[in-house]
Amino acid sequence: MNEKLGGILIVADSGIINETLVQTLFSLTQRVMIVNEAKQALALAEAGPFNLVLFAARLPDMTAQEFLRQIKNADSANAVATLVIGDPDQDVELEQCLQAGADDFLITPISEGLLRARVQFVLEHNRLRHQHEPSLENAELLKIEHDIQVARRIQAGFLPTELPKPGGWDVAACFQPAREVAGDFYDAFMLSQNRRLGFVIADVVDKGVPAALFMALVRSLTRAFAQQNYSINWTDILEAGTSAQPFTRRQTRAIPSTGTMALKNAVQLTNNYITENHMQDNMFATLFFGMLDPATGQLAYINAGHNPPVIFDGNGNLKLELKPTSMAVGMMPDTNYSIEFAQIDPGDFIFCYTDGVTEARNAGGDFFMEDRLFELLARPGTTARGLVDHVYAALQDFMTGAVQFDDITMIAVVRQPERF
Amino acid sequence: MPKVISVHSFRGGTGKSNTTANIAALLAEQGMRVGVVDTDILSPGIHVLFGLVEEKMVHSLNDYLWGSCNVEDAAIDITANLGDSVKGKVYLIPSSMKTGDIARILREGYDVGLLNDGYERLIKQLNLDFLLIDTHPGLNEETLLSIAISDVLIIVMRPDAQDFQGTAVTVEVARQLSVPLMLLVVNKTPQIFDSQMVKKRVENSLRCEVAAILPHSDEMMALASEGVFVMKYPDHPMVRMLKKVLDYFQK
């Protein structure tokens, strides 16, 4: 018997349950409460559950049947046992109560031995019932738990099992969800017949299942659109009726070069799809998509509202922060995602991360912050794996004794130093 | 500074490829190093004019687009086919004539950005003075890209109502894309037409410089694409007219 929350509640006057009988009940449990009226009893049951409710077949303020219905309603765990007490002439009321779900009955006058035996029997019966048949709520929870585990496995399948490593480059990633499923993702794949390395890091607003579902959508769309040779709107200026300025020849960036159409397609078409089909869900993702030419180290990128990836040189100096070039994906219809360029020289690396890294908290509630991260990154000559593991180890150390609030995701792309 | 010249016509059969080949030959005759890219991937043909037999095509532009070779690996030196008077070089980057290759382009498409990078690389690797791009008729993406990156756009048309309308479209597009120099070449002009009148009429309606009014030529027709006209008939009056076109971008 649960001594903390349990106990016996009696709803009857002292004519039915006298002092002796109350003492008998006290020998069974430490908590026995006695009230006369149904309403008082309901208020008590509301405040804290009982193991057993003993009530008279005739109550002063409501019918016993109605009382039974309400007491069961208040008992969300479906754990309370009920015992109705009636005079010998109250057989109709007793029957009605049994039909309405009372576990058992007693007829006045009640002997001490009979009360003890009946109460013990009802409580034991109730206990066994709960032991063998998990409550509906528990079953439901188990089912959800099972589903989440399946979802976790499927989500893991959305992440690349192997990262491409074009000659002279080294790529590694880390993914640590705050819950079973995450709203973050990373991706890396070769494009334009192995001439370009595309890599992505993204963070869906929110956490848990809604974010995970949205993550699956964004990841699939970006990957699929990047691999199509769709024409893209760099030629929009040609459309009739536009008041656009003539193309200035200095806008050479608007003319596609290898991989830039894939880059633009991936982000722009994903945004179009989400804003056309999922605007009402108010979901969006910050996303960085890099398109790297492994031969030259030229990086074309779109940063859709994501915290800036950083490029460090071979001496451990921060060279460049790739600040957002546009709004997050899924926020605004028809957003134009312009492409920016950066250079990754031999010995340099680019490190992308989600805010779960910099906003990780320690037991004292302090944030990890950029300064700590950049200090860790200023270690020249490391491998991509070494870099990511180094940061993650420091994060784990930092978060000792604290709860991980947000998903932690990182991807590092290292250009090996030239050998002379 | 190396120059990129696109040769385009809105409709087919205007003599676009012939004009490209003739200009390439004339430039090479002056000692220039010239590359010719056949971006008419869906209906290639300029290789015929340069006497290139299919067996000699080891690689084509298609192979470059599909990642199986570098763009310069598809370049074939066809200078020898032009005759002894040529001091420069002509390299042809042909498109594949294989049915399966053309079908694959239709089915999969390709990253048009590769063309832009390919042009740049060709100029550098082959040390070119001129890169000539023979485009697909009408407007498609590779044509738009080629026009957008060109220093010179030559639009070939016939004095025909259909060509007038179509050429107006290309001229408008080229204006939007801010091509630095745009020239019209009116080809296959019937002998009975007064070429000065034709020039005036075209310039007035399209508001664009006409670089040459080339007459319909039985010799050209008789050649039937089996050779480059300016090399076969060096004394033909049309050669002088074509050389004048070169003056526009060689000043």
XYZ file of C-alpha atoms in Angstrom:
671
model
C 0.000 0.000 0.000
C 1.226 3.435 -0.844
C 1.551 5.009 2.585
C 2.569 8.373 1.228
C -0.404 9.143 -0.915
C -2.817 6.364 -0.109
C -5.069 5.840 2.822
C -8.749 5.314 3.409
C -11.469 7.885 2.964
C -14.747 7.333 4.776
C -17.916 9.114 3.689
C -20.506 8.214 6.283
C -21.849 9.354 9.633
C -20.704 7.847 12.904
C -23.894 5.762 13.055
C -22.491 3.576 10.305
C -18.775 3.671 11.101
C -18.187 3.987 14.808
C -14.966 4.749 16.659
C -14.037 1.091 17.035
C -14.302 0.476 13.347
C -12.186 3.549 12.625
C -9.492 2.166 14.935
C -9.626 -1.109 12.999
C -8.980 0.802 9.800
C -6.096 2.690 11.413
C -4.473 -0.658 12.085
C -4.439 -1.182 8.301
C -3.178 2.234 7.219
C -1.762 5.396 8.742
C -4.130 7.697 6.897
C -7.829 7.528 7.558
C -10.080 10.492 6.890
C -13.756 10.729 7.779
C -16.272 13.142 6.321
C -20.047 13.225 6.317
C -20.761 14.816 2.970
C -19.968 13.707 -0.561
C -18.709 17.164 -1.566
C -16.150 17.237 1.226
C -14.988 13.792 0.190
C -14.588 14.836 -3.422
C -12.557 17.873 -2.382
C -10.215 15.658 -0.376
C -9.874 13.111 -3.185
C -9.060 15.974 -5.542
C -6.202 17.061 -3.277
C -4.607 13.646 -3.013
C -5.576 10.128 -4.012
C -6.739 7.421 -1.619
C -6.410 3.672 -1.954
C -9.913 3.055 -0.776
C -13.124 5.001 -0.474
C -15.743 3.645 1.906
C -19.106 5.327 1.466
C -22.670 5.072 2.627
C -25.360 4.026 0.174
C -27.281 7.128 1.210
C -25.394 10.405 1.305
C -26.842 13.722 2.490
C -25.829 15.854 -0.516
C -25.921 13.596 -3.595
C -26.868 10.113 -4.680
C -24.302 7.403 -3.989
C -24.220 6.584 -7.687
C -23.342 10.170 -8.628
C -20.710 10.290 -5.907
C -19.184 7.079 -7.225
C -19.069 8.491 -10.753
C -17.332 11.660 -9.584
C -14.840 9.927 -7.346
C -13.821 7.698 -10.233
C -13.512 10.715 -12.509
C -11.213 12.416 -10.049
C -9.082 9.290 -9.959
C -7.153 9.652 -13.197
C -4.836 6.740 -12.407
C -7.846 4.424 -12.059
C -6.292 3.127 -8.835
C -8.916 3.676 -6.175
C -10.959 0.845 -4.692
C -14.547 1.531 -3.615
C -16.687 -0.128 -0.972
C -20.315 0.814 -0.447
C -22.050 0.362 2.942
C -25.796 0.015 3.244
C -28.551 -0.986 5.636
C -30.247 -4.316 4.983
C -33.222 -2.478 3.426
C -31.013 -0.515 1.000
C -30.478 -3.406 -1.402
C -31.637 -1.317 -4.402
C -29.040 1.398 -3.747
C -26.342 -1.208 -3.128
C -27.130 -2.951 -6.385
C -27.056 0.323 -8.272
C -23.654 1.140 -6.791
C -22.234 -2.240 -7.752
C -23.522 -1.774 -11.269
C -21.928 1.683 -11.358
C -18.548 0.149 -10.559
C -18.227 -0.201 -6.791
C -15.760 -2.989 -6.021
C -17.733 -4.548 -3.127
C -20.341 -3.871 -0.397
C -20.931 -4.256 3.320
C -24.239 -4.526 5.187
C -24.740 -2.843 8.558
C -24.165 -3.605 11.314
C -20.519 -4.174 10.453
C -18.339 -6.364 12.611
C -14.670 -5.530 13.155
C -13.472 -8.821 11.632
C -15.684 -8.570 8.583
C -14.571 -4.978 7.917
C -10.892 -5.900 8.189
C -11.310 -8.935 5.926
C -13.359 -7.099 3.298
C -11.083 -4.046 3.208
C -7.953 -6.168 2.907
C -9.559 -8.239 0.175
C -10.633 -5.236 -1.885
C -7.258 -3.545 -1.540
C -5.357 -6.687 -2.443
C -7.616 -7.349 -5.367
C -7.123 -3.818 -6.590
C -3.358 -4.040 -6.172
C -3.168 -7.286 -8.151
C -5.381 -5.892 -10.868
C -2.963 -3.008 -11.348
C 0.079 -5.192 -11.225
C -1.105 -7.532 -13.976
C -2.857 -5.096 -16.222
C -0.857 -1.972 -16.832
C -3.163 0.990 -16.846
C -4.286 2.412 -20.129
C -2.040 5.360 -19.520
C 1.016 3.170 -18.991
C 0.270 1.159 -22.111
C -0.074 4.382 -24.058
C 3.247 5.622 -22.722
C 4.962 2.373 -23.641
C 3.610 2.650 -27.166
C 4.825 6.213 -27.503
C 8.215 5.214 -26.127
C 8.430 2.436 -28.705
C 7.441 4.789 -31.511
C 10.048 7.330 -30.453
C 12.748 4.659 -30.518
C 11.704 3.735 -34.053
C 11.682 7.429 -34.991
C 15.164 7.799 -33.553
C 16.430 4.944 -35.724
C 14.776 6.380 -38.819
C 16.141 9.816 -38.075
C 19.639 8.419 -37.695
C 19.139 7.064 -41.228
C 18.695 10.629 -42.454
C 22.283 11.387 -41.560
C 24.995 10.249 -43.960
C 26.618 7.013 -42.848
C 29.835 7.983 -44.543
C 31.165 11.440 -45.275
C 32.850 12.070 -48.621
C 36.532 12.946 -48.412
C 37.823 14.357 -51.693
C 41.597 14.200 -52.116
C 43.432 16.697 -49.910
C 40.374 17.222 -47.689
C 39.151 15.779 -44.435
C 35.526 15.884 -43.222
C 34.012 14.889 -39.862
C 30.778 15.573 -38.002
C 29.150 15.193 -34.590
C 25.441 14.898 -33.797
C 24.104 14.763 -30.242
C 20.350 15.266 -29.830
C 19.057 16.850 -26.610
C 16.182 14.353 -26.661
C 15.576 11.061 -28.397
C 14.976 12.833 -31.692
C 16.434 16.107 -32.892
C 15.732 19.119 -35.050
C 19.344 19.489 -36.157
C 20.990 17.777 -39.058
C 24.171 17.773 -41.078
C 24.835 16.379 -44.526
C 27.738 16.101 -46.964
C 27.745 14.720 -50.490
C 29.515 15.093 -53.827
C 27.848 16.995 -56.675
C 28.414 17.939 -60.323
C 30.048 14.602 -61.151
C 32.364 14.675 -58.129
C 33.590 18.161 -58.946
C 32.019 19.746 -55.880
C 31.598 18.838 -52.213
C 28.275 20.019 -50.843
C 27.933 20.229 -47.062
C 25.010 21.342 -44.951
C 24.271 22.111 -41.319
C 20.796 23.089 -40.165
C 18.808 23.762 -37.030
C 15.031 23.539 -37.007
C 13.282 25.826 -34.553
C 11.892 23.812 -31.626
C 12.995 20.384 -30.377
C 11.618 16.876 -30.110
C 9.183 15.204 -32.468
C 7.812 18.253 -34.352
C 11.331 19.461 -35.070
C 12.417 15.959 -36.077
C 9.610 15.635 -38.603
C 10.491 19.006 -40.059
C 14.171 18.128 -40.099
C 13.370 15.069 -42.231
C 11.506 17.274 -44.690
C 14.187 19.966 -44.968
C 17.026 17.471 -45.261
C 15.276 15.473 -47.983
C 14.286 18.516 -49.978
C 17.715 20.171 -49.882
C 19.466 16.967 -50.897
C 16.964 16.175 -53.678
C 16.866 19.693 -55.111
C 20.664 19.945 -55.039
C 20.886 16.868 -57.230
C 18.542 18.113 -59.948
C 19.690 20.147 -62.924
C 16.740 22.493 -62.813
C 17.052 25.820 -64.460
C 17.081 28.522 -61.878
C 15.990 32.080 -61.862
C 19.208 33.908 -62.678
C 17.431 34.718 -65.925
C 14.377 36.170 -64.127
C 15.279 39.552 -65.545
C 14.127 38.289 -68.912
C 10.559 37.747 -67.803
C 8.099 40.085 -69.408
C 6.787 42.916 -67.321
C 9.563 42.971 -64.766
C 10.924 46.352 -63.976
C 14.283 44.831 -63.137
C 17.406 46.752 -64.029
C 19.385 45.401 -66.959
C 21.928 42.836 -65.913
C 25.130 44.568 -64.944
C 28.138 42.673 -66.126
C 29.772 43.158 -62.764
C 27.118 40.852 -61.361
C 29.152 37.900 -62.512
C 28.002 36.027 -59.438
C 24.530 35.819 -60.903
C 25.885 33.756 -63.800
C 25.993 30.125 -62.781
C 29.338 28.451 -62.370
C 29.789 24.789 -61.509
C 27.625 23.804 -58.545
C 26.103 27.218 -57.888
C 22.799 26.285 -59.467
C 22.617 23.194 -57.297
C 23.332 25.388 -54.278
C 20.673 27.913 -55.148
C 18.148 25.256 -56.125
C 18.645 23.431 -52.845
C 17.888 26.419 -50.644
C 15.475 28.403 -52.767
C 13.261 25.534 -53.913
C 13.153 24.123 -50.362
C 12.029 27.510 -49.101
C 9.414 27.755 -51.846
C 8.070 24.304 -51.034
C 7.850 24.948 -47.300
C 6.305 28.385 -47.583
C 3.770 27.061 -50.095
C 2.822 23.939 -48.149
C 3.715 24.365 -44.481
C 3.331 28.064 -43.762
C 0.596 27.369 -41.184
C 2.968 25.223 -39.098
C 5.199 28.197 -38.287
C 8.267 26.014 -38.620
C 11.518 27.205 -40.071
C 15.134 26.151 -40.171
C 18.384 28.048 -40.107
C 20.637 26.450 -42.663
C 24.146 26.803 -44.024
C 24.928 25.181 -47.372
C 28.523 25.201 -48.610
C 29.544 24.197 -52.131
C 33.252 23.567 -52.206
C 35.575 23.133 -55.183
C 38.100 20.662 -53.768
C 40.594 21.515 -56.522
C 40.858 25.216 -55.717
C 39.383 25.620 -52.225
C 36.809 28.092 -53.498
C 33.656 27.927 -51.424
C 30.294 29.171 -52.685
C 27.739 29.313 -49.903
C 24.327 30.392 -48.731
C 23.836 31.123 -45.065
C 20.098 31.194 -44.361
C 20.033 32.716 -40.889
C 22.428 30.190 -39.375
C 25.033 31.134 -36.788
C 28.189 31.930 -38.767
C 30.511 29.051 -39.627
C 34.127 30.043 -39.087
C 37.258 29.620 -41.167
C 40.529 29.248 -39.236
C 43.940 29.331 -40.903
C 46.849 26.972 -40.373
C 48.227 29.130 -37.563
C 45.045 28.955 -35.521
C 43.844 32.431 -36.441
C 40.200 33.148 -37.121
C 40.159 34.213 -40.785
C 36.501 34.696 -41.537
C 33.009 34.336 -40.136
C 30.489 33.432 -42.817
C 27.651 35.648 -41.649
C 24.029 35.066 -42.692
C 23.310 36.084 -46.267
C 19.527 35.808 -45.942
C 16.594 34.779 -43.798
C 16.026 31.281 -42.445
C 14.395 28.689 -44.710
C 10.610 28.519 -44.409
C 10.104 32.018 -43.072
C 9.189 34.110 -46.058
C 7.831 33.137 -49.489
C 9.965 34.003 -52.517
C 13.062 34.829 -50.526
C 15.985 35.388 -52.871
C 19.011 33.509 -51.586
C 22.137 35.160 -52.921
C 25.393 33.271 -53.092
C 28.571 34.441 -51.399
C 32.114 33.199 -51.852
C 35.050 32.468 -49.571
C 38.442 30.838 -49.976
C 39.780 27.915 -47.962
C 43.548 27.708 -48.368
C 45.774 24.718 -47.617
C 45.955 24.210 -43.848
C 42.682 26.114 -43.279
C 39.498 24.578 -42.007
C 35.853 25.556 -41.880
C 33.882 24.679 -38.759
C 30.069 24.740 -38.788
C 27.965 24.290 -35.662
C 24.473 24.769 -34.277
C 23.666 27.029 -31.331
C 23.420 23.949 -29.101
C 27.225 24.267 -28.925
C 27.601 27.902 -27.891
C 24.412 27.893 -25.816
C 25.222 24.722 -23.887
C 24.943 25.438 -20.167
C 26.914 24.226 -17.199
C 25.433 23.337 -13.803
C 25.691 26.992 -12.790
C 23.597 28.088 -15.773
C 26.474 29.760 -17.680
C 26.607 29.485 -21.459
C 29.519 27.866 -23.285
C 29.837 30.926 -25.563
C 31.784 31.618 -28.745
C 34.967 32.630 -26.956
C 35.385 29.187 -25.433
C 34.643 27.545 -28.769
C 37.067 29.709 -30.745
C 39.769 29.072 -28.187
C 39.295 25.337 -28.736
C 39.373 25.762 -32.511
C 42.669 27.615 -32.496
C 44.636 24.375 -32.663
C 46.400 24.122 -35.984
C 47.358 20.848 -37.590
C 44.510 18.694 -36.345
C 42.290 16.310 -38.290
C 38.588 16.981 -38.813
C 37.719 14.134 -36.438
C 40.184 15.416 -33.859
C 38.694 18.895 -34.069
C 35.102 17.788 -33.616
C 35.939 15.331 -30.838
C 38.021 17.937 -29.046
C 35.113 20.394 -28.995
C 32.617 17.727 -27.971
C 34.806 16.509 -25.112
C 35.125 20.079 -23.846
C 31.344 20.489 -24.085
C 30.676 17.319 -22.118
C 33.134 18.466 -19.507
C 31.441 21.850 -19.348
C 27.935 20.387 -19.078
C 28.765 17.976 -16.236
C 25.816 17.929 -13.835
C 23.630 19.989 -16.159
C 20.886 19.027 -18.619
C 21.560 19.299 -22.349
C 18.920 21.789 -23.547
C 19.529 21.848 -27.258
C 20.761 19.521 -29.978
C 24.501 19.689 -30.549
C 25.687 19.342 -34.132
C 29.035 20.175 -35.738
C 30.750 19.558 -39.044
C 34.371 20.320 -39.809
C 35.946 20.427 -43.282
C 39.732 20.565 -43.194
C 42.007 21.323 -46.149
C 45.255 19.487 -45.663
C 48.412 21.600 -45.786
C 50.405 21.482 -49.015
C 53.342 19.129 -48.903
C 56.566 20.493 -50.276
C 42.660 40.171 -73.606
C 41.028 36.991 -74.934
C 37.517 37.526 -76.246
C 34.437 35.326 -76.068
C 32.198 35.525 -79.144
C 28.803 33.843 -79.224
C 27.146 33.221 -82.555
C 23.416 32.799 -82.317
C 20.290 32.783 -84.415
C 16.758 32.627 -83.160
C 15.719 30.176 -85.844
C 17.571 27.292 -87.445
C 19.009 27.193 -90.947
C 20.262 30.781 -90.996
C 23.891 29.829 -91.590
C 24.941 30.250 -87.969
C 27.450 27.402 -87.923
C 28.873 28.415 -91.289
C 29.351 31.966 -90.036
C 31.069 30.651 -86.885
C 33.409 28.424 -88.882
C 34.266 31.189 -91.344
C 35.024 33.698 -88.616
C 37.163 31.120 -86.802
C 39.100 30.390 -89.995
C 39.633 34.068 -90.793
C 40.926 34.753 -87.280
C 43.274 31.773 -87.429
C 44.507 32.937 -90.807
C 45.641 36.122 -89.061
C 47.628 34.003 -86.633
C 45.081 33.933 -83.809
C 44.546 30.964 -81.524
C 40.858 30.176 -81.726
C 38.643 27.733 -79.842
C 35.220 26.750 -81.178
C 32.721 25.153 -78.805
C 29.673 23.420 -80.217
C 27.081 24.054 -77.490
C 24.337 22.956 -79.841
C 24.322 19.738 -77.822
C 20.923 18.604 -79.007
C 21.664 19.131 -82.714
C 25.433 19.338 -83.219
C 26.897 19.967 -86.652
C 29.801 22.393 -86.889
C 32.334 19.534 -86.788
C 31.215 18.622 -90.334
C 32.377 22.001 -91.657
C 35.809 21.443 -90.146
C 36.045 18.026 -91.780
C 36.104 16.200 -88.473
C 35.067 12.582 -88.816
C 33.296 11.002 -85.880
C 36.019 8.403 -85.341
C 38.451 11.181 -84.459
C 36.270 12.413 -81.638
C 37.953 10.769 -78.670
C 36.124 12.965 -76.222
C 33.290 15.416 -76.686
C 31.802 18.280 -74.714
C 29.341 15.720 -73.329
C 32.176 13.784 -71.655
C 33.302 16.950 -69.926
C 29.758 17.697 -68.719
C 29.478 14.170 -67.346
C 32.788 14.394 -65.546
C 34.774 11.828 -67.514
C 37.378 14.295 -68.815
C 38.652 17.835 -68.516
C 37.216 20.261 -71.035
C 40.560 20.721 -72.847
C 40.756 16.935 -73.352
C 37.753 17.257 -75.690
C 39.521 19.906 -77.822
C 40.680 18.696 -81.243
C 43.226 20.674 -83.274
C 41.594 20.895 -86.714
C 43.968 23.589 -88.093
C 45.411 21.196 -90.671
C 41.956 20.692 -92.212
C 41.771 24.418 -93.072
C 44.735 24.598 -95.424
C 48.326 25.811 -95.456
C 47.618 29.535 -95.245
C 46.550 29.313 -91.604
C 49.243 30.614 -89.232
C 47.200 30.357 -86.045
C 45.287 27.483 -84.499
C 41.703 26.300 -84.472
C 40.576 23.908 -81.748
C 37.137 22.391 -81.922
C 35.271 21.138 -78.882
C 32.560 19.069 -80.563
C 29.304 17.780 -79.152
C 28.656 14.080 -79.358
C 26.758 12.734 -82.373
C 25.829 9.515 -80.585
C 22.083 9.070 -80.189
C 22.495 7.738 -76.655
C 24.539 10.773 -75.618
C 21.954 13.208 -76.955
C 19.205 11.251 -75.218
C 21.137 11.363 -71.953
C 21.342 15.139 -72.113
C 17.578 15.281 -72.609
C 16.949 12.860 -69.773
C 19.346 14.098 -67.097
C 20.203 17.635 -68.037
C 23.523 18.866 -66.715
C 24.956 21.584 -64.528
C 24.983 24.585 -66.874
C 27.532 26.188 -64.551
C 30.050 23.700 -65.947
C 29.931 25.531 -69.290
C 30.918 28.821 -67.712
C 33.868 27.258 -65.906
C 34.705 25.199 -69.010
C 34.961 28.293 -71.234
C 37.285 29.954 -68.762
C 39.455 26.881 -68.503
C 39.680 26.426 -72.282
C 40.922 29.985 -72.740
C 43.576 29.429 -70.101
C 44.660 25.885 -70.994
C 44.773 26.405 -74.769
C 46.068 29.971 -74.477
C 43.290 31.245 -76.735
C 42.869 34.682 -78.269
C 39.259 33.974 -79.193
C 36.651 31.545 -77.986
C 33.737 31.129 -80.393
C 30.520 29.587 -79.132
C 28.186 28.035 -81.658
C 24.835 28.082 -79.856
C 21.582 26.189 -80.135
C 18.898 28.138 -82.043
C 16.202 29.780 -79.944
C 16.598 30.531 -76.281
C 17.619 27.880 -73.831
C 19.722 27.957 -70.762
C 23.138 27.292 -72.263
C 22.408 29.920 -74.912
C 21.457 32.472 -72.269
C 24.554 31.657 -70.284
C 26.766 31.912 -73.361
C 25.259 35.271 -74.272
C 25.631 36.532 -70.704
C 29.347 35.849 -70.562
C 30.165 36.964 -74.139
C 32.147 40.025 -75.089
C 30.617 39.916 -78.546
C 27.318 38.497 -79.712
C 26.837 37.891 -83.428
C 23.226 37.248 -84.370
C 22.712 35.643 -87.759
C 19.391 36.150 -89.557
C 17.849 35.979 -93.008
C 15.853 38.884 -94.436
C 12.645 37.038 -93.667
C 9.637 38.042 -91.554
C 9.973 35.041 -89.216
C 13.623 35.824 -88.603
C 12.846 39.488 -87.989
C 10.508 38.681 -85.116
C 12.778 36.065 -83.600
C 15.877 38.210 -83.845
C 14.042 40.999 -82.034
C 13.670 38.618 -79.084
C 17.377 37.740 -79.031
C 18.337 41.409 -79.302
C 16.097 42.252 -76.343
C 17.588 39.431 -74.256
C 21.132 40.482 -75.112
C 20.303 44.050 -74.059
C 18.982 42.780 -70.720
C 22.157 40.764 -70.306
C 24.242 43.855 -71.180
C 26.388 42.251 -73.874
C 29.137 44.812 -74.614
C 29.023 44.404 -78.401
C 26.131 43.072 -80.430
C 26.324 42.644 -84.218
C 23.788 41.457 -86.761
C 24.779 39.462 -89.815
C 22.053 39.258 -92.448
C 22.648 36.094 -94.419
C 21.248 34.501 -97.585
C 20.067 37.855 -98.908
C 18.492 37.369 -102.357
C 20.657 38.956 -105.072
C 17.729 41.097 -106.212
C 17.600 42.906 -102.841
C 19.389 46.220 -102.446
C 21.769 45.491 -99.578
C 21.858 49.127 -98.426
C 18.070 49.129 -98.181
C 18.118 45.862 -96.252
C 20.743 47.204 -93.852
C 18.742 50.355 -93.214
C 15.524 48.463 -92.680
C 17.075 45.965 -90.250
C 18.936 48.621 -88.284
C 15.803 50.746 -88.027
C 13.569 47.982 -86.839
C 16.002 46.208 -84.495
C 18.074 49.239 -83.459
C 21.258 47.229 -83.675
C 24.429 47.481 -85.777
C 24.407 45.398 -88.969
C 27.978 44.188 -89.570
C 27.364 42.458 -92.891
C 24.707 41.814 -95.502
C 25.790 38.527 -97.051
C 24.218 37.615 -100.385
C 22.722 34.260 -101.125
C 25.565 32.292 -102.674
C 25.290 29.315 -104.996
C 28.913 28.476 -104.265
C 28.116 28.246 -100.559
C 25.131 26.030 -101.276
C 27.185 23.850 -103.609
C 29.837 23.458 -100.934
C 27.085 21.819 -98.888
C 28.967 22.136 -95.605
C 31.906 20.104 -96.883
C 34.477 22.680 -95.926
C 34.902 26.225 -94.707
C 33.868 28.698 -97.411
C 36.548 31.352 -96.847
C 39.235 28.716 -97.253
C 37.728 27.198 -100.408
C 36.900 30.507 -102.122
C 39.421 33.002 -100.731
C 38.756 35.443 -103.554
C 34.974 35.433 -103.294
C 33.497 38.885 -102.529
C 31.797 37.377 -99.472
C 35.206 36.837 -97.835
C 35.833 40.582 -97.894
C 32.440 41.165 -96.270
C 33.123 38.621 -93.548
C 36.540 40.144 -92.861
C 34.747 43.430 -92.221
C 32.809 41.774 -89.427
C 36.131 41.019 -87.741
C 37.033 44.709 -87.796
C 34.225 45.438 -85.328
C 35.885 43.545 -82.498
C 39.527 43.698 -83.580
C 39.902 47.485 -83.560
